[in-house]
C-alpha cells in the first residue's frame, strides 16, 4: 500500500468518525485547495467552524482570543484533536498502517 493510499484511508476514516460522533453542520470541504478541510460543529446551540489540516489532521478553530465563545471553541478543538488521534490509531492498527 502506498503512502497516498494510506493517507486516503486515514482521511476517510477520520472524517466519517467525526461525522458520526459530533453534530457536523457544515460538511468537510477543501474548495480552495489550501490544504485544510473546513467544517462546522454545533455544540450547545452554537456553531463552531474549524479547519483540519489534511497532512497531520490537526484542528484549528476560527475563533480568535477575546471573541465570544473562544474558550468553548478551544475546548472543542482539544476534544477533536484527542478524538482524531485515537481514531488514527484505531484505523492504523486495523489497516496495518504503522
PDB file of C-alpha atoms in Angstrom:
ATOM      1  CA  UNK A   1       0.000   0.000   0.000  1.00  0.00           C
ATOM      2  CA  UNK A   2       1.419   3.403  -0.975  1.00  0.00           C
ATOM      3  CA  UNK A   3       1.683   6.350   1.417  1.00  0.00           C
ATOM      4  CA  UNK A   4      -1.011   8.144  -0.598  1.00  0.00           C
ATOM      5  CA  UNK A   5      -3.366   5.169  -0.271  1.00  0.00           C
ATOM      6  CA  UNK A   6      -2.665   5.024   3.470  1.00  0.00           C
ATOM      7  CA  UNK A   7      -3.372   8.754   3.841  1.00  0.00           C
ATOM      8  CA  UNK A   8      -6.657   8.373   1.913  1.00  0.00           C
ATOM      9  CA  UNK A   9      -7.797   5.523   4.176  1.00  0.00           C
ATOM     10  CA  UNK A  10      -6.984   7.509   7.314  1.00  0.00           C
ATOM     11  CA  UNK A  11      -8.617  10.686   5.956  1.00  0.00           C
ATOM     12  CA  UNK A  12     -11.870   8.921   5.065  1.00  0.00           C
ATOM     13  CA  UNK A  13     -11.950   7.164   8.431  1.00  0.00           C
ATOM     14  CA  UNK A  14     -11.335  10.369  10.401  1.00  0.00           C
ATOM     15  CA  UNK A  15     -13.996  12.337   8.517  1.00  0.00           C
ATOM     16  CA  UNK A  16     -16.570   9.544   8.931  1.00  0.00           C
ATOM     17  CA  UNK A  17     -15.786   9.175  12.637  1.00  0.00           C
ATOM     18  CA  UNK A  18     -16.154  12.918  13.295  1.00  0.00           C
ATOM     19  CA  UNK A  19     -19.437  12.973  11.367  1.00  0.00           C
ATOM     20  CA  UNK A  20     -20.784  10.056  13.418  1.00  0.00           C
ATOM     21  CA  UNK A  21     -19.672  11.350  16.813  1.00  0.00           C
ATOM     22  CA  UNK A  22     -20.196  15.109  16.558  1.00  0.00           C
ATOM     23  CA  UNK A  23     -23.065  17.238  15.278  1.00  0.00           C
ATOM     24  CA  UNK A  24     -21.437  18.340  11.999  1.00  0.00           C
ATOM     25  CA  UNK A  25     -23.450  21.217  10.490  1.00  0.00           C
ATOM     26  CA  UNK A  26     -21.137  22.189   7.633  1.00  0.00           C
ATOM     27  CA  UNK A  27     -19.508  19.221   5.963  1.00  0.00           C
ATOM     28  CA  UNK A  28     -15.806  18.775   5.318  1.00  0.00           C
ATOM     29  CA  UNK A  29     -14.679  20.558   2.172  1.00  0.00           C
ATOM     30  CA  UNK A  30     -11.475  21.822   0.623  1.00  0.00           C
ATOM     31  CA  UNK A  31     -12.880  24.046  -2.117  1.00  0.00           C
ATOM     32  CA  UNK A  32      -9.872  26.348  -2.124  1.00  0.00           C
ATOM     33  CA  UNK A  33      -7.276  23.578  -2.215  1.00  0.00           C
ATOM     34  CA  UNK A  34      -5.418  25.236   0.650  1.00  0.00           C
ATOM     35  CA  UNK A  35      -4.560  22.018   2.460  1.00  0.00           C
ATOM     36  CA  UNK A  36      -7.328  22.182   5.046  1.00  0.00           C
ATOM     37  CA  UNK A  37     -10.793  20.685   5.303  1.00  0.00           C
ATOM     38  CA  UNK A  38     -13.243  23.275   6.617  1.00  0.00           C
ATOM     39  CA  UNK A  39     -16.193  22.069   8.702  1.00  0.00           C
ATOM     40  CA  UNK A  40     -18.538  23.211  11.461  1.00  0.00           C
ATOM     41  CA  UNK A  41     -19.879  21.557  14.587  1.00  0.00           C
ATOM     42  CA  UNK A  42     -22.917  22.568  16.607  1.00  0.00           C
ATOM     43  CA  UNK A  43     -22.458  22.391  20.356  1.00  0.00           C
ATOM     44  CA  UNK A  44     -24.920  23.652  22.954  1.00  0.00           C
ATOM     45  CA  UNK A  45     -26.780  25.710  20.362  1.00  0.00           C
ATOM     46  CA  UNK A  46     -23.672  27.361  18.910  1.00  0.00           C
ATOM     47  CA  UNK A  47     -21.952  26.649  15.612  1.00  0.00           C
ATOM     48  CA  UNK A  48     -18.157  26.461  15.650  1.00  0.00           C
ATOM     49  CA  UNK A  49     -16.045  26.429  12.481  1.00  0.00           C
ATOM     50  CA  UNK A  50     -12.751  24.574  12.236  1.00  0.00           C
ATOM     51  CA  UNK A  51     -10.043  23.741   9.739  1.00  0.00           C
ATOM     52  CA  UNK A  52      -8.477  20.274   9.778  1.00  0.00           C
ATOM     53  CA  UNK A  53      -5.016  20.012   8.253  1.00  0.00           C
ATOM     54  CA  UNK A  54      -5.050  17.368   5.542  1.00  0.00           C
ATOM     55  CA  UNK A  55      -1.464  16.289   6.349  1.00  0.00           C
ATOM     56  CA  UNK A  56      -1.353  15.917  10.127  1.00  0.00           C
ATOM     57  CA  UNK A  57      -5.111  16.190  10.911  1.00  0.00           C
ATOM     58  CA  UNK A  58      -4.550  18.967  13.457  1.00  0.00           C
ATOM     59  CA  UNK A  59      -7.548  21.165  14.224  1.00  0.00           C
ATOM     60  CA  UNK A  60      -7.650  24.968  14.193  1.00  0.00           C
ATOM     61  CA  UNK A  61     -10.662  26.926  15.444  1.00  0.00           C
ATOM     62  CA  UNK A  62     -11.901  30.037  13.644  1.00  0.00           C
ATOM     63  CA  UNK A  63     -12.467  31.789  16.977  1.00  0.00           C
ATOM     64  CA  UNK A  64      -9.898  34.406  17.943  1.00  0.00           C
ATOM     65  CA  UNK A  65      -8.804  35.078  21.520  1.00  0.00           C
ATOM     66  CA  UNK A  66     -11.123  37.655  23.031  1.00  0.00           C
ATOM     67  CA  UNK A  67     -14.096  36.684  20.861  1.00  0.00           C
ATOM     68  CA  UNK A  68     -17.288  35.431  22.440  1.00  0.00           C
ATOM     69  CA  UNK A  69     -17.175  31.634  22.952  1.00  0.00           C
ATOM     70  CA  UNK A  70     -13.391  31.481  22.391  1.00  0.00           C
ATOM     71  CA  UNK A  71     -12.869  29.242  25.451  1.00  0.00           C
ATOM     72  CA  UNK A  72     -15.630  26.882  24.304  1.00  0.00           C
ATOM     73  CA  UNK A  73     -14.102  26.685  20.831  1.00  0.00           C
ATOM     74  CA  UNK A  74     -10.672  25.914  22.313  1.00  0.00           C
ATOM     75  CA  UNK A  75     -12.155  23.174  24.472  1.00  0.00           C
ATOM     76  CA  UNK A  76     -13.934  21.642  21.468  1.00  0.00           C
ATOM     77  CA  UNK A  77     -10.721  21.947  19.421  1.00  0.00           C
ATOM     78  CA  UNK A  78      -8.832  19.983  22.075  1.00  0.00           C
ATOM     79  CA  UNK A  79     -11.597  17.372  22.217  1.00  0.00           C
ATOM     80  CA  UNK A  80     -11.463  16.983  18.429  1.00  0.00           C
ATOM     81  CA  UNK A  81      -7.655  16.692  18.433  1.00  0.00           C
ATOM     82  CA  UNK A  82      -7.771  13.910  21.029  1.00  0.00           C
ATOM     83  CA  UNK A  83     -10.651  12.129  19.299  1.00  0.00           C
ATOM     84  CA  UNK A  84      -8.897  12.252  15.916  1.00  0.00           C
ATOM     85  CA  UNK A  85      -5.605  10.986  17.381  1.00  0.00           C
ATOM     86  CA  UNK A  86      -7.456   7.983  18.818  1.00  0.00           C
ATOM     87  CA  UNK A  87      -9.267   7.333  15.530  1.00  0.00           C
ATOM     88  CA  UNK A  88      -5.972   7.473  13.594  1.00  0.00           C
ATOM     89  CA  UNK A  89      -4.500   4.882  15.973  1.00  0.00           C
ATOM     90  CA  UNK A  90      -7.557   2.640  15.555  1.00  0.00           C
ATOM     91  CA  UNK A  91      -7.604   2.729  11.752  1.00  0.00           C
ATOM     92  CA  UNK A  92      -3.808   2.407  11.540  1.00  0.00           C
ATOM     93  CA  UNK A  93      -3.840  -0.796  13.564  1.00  0.00           C
ATOM     94  CA  UNK A  94      -6.912  -2.129  11.756  1.00  0.00           C
ATOM     95  CA  UNK A  95      -5.437  -1.468   8.295  1.00  0.00           C
ATOM     96  CA  UNK A  96      -1.819  -2.325   9.197  1.00  0.00           C
ATOM     97  CA  UNK A  97      -0.599   1.242   8.629  1.00  0.00           C
ATOM     98  CA  UNK A  98       2.077   1.504  11.304  1.00  0.00           C
TER      99      UNK A  98
END
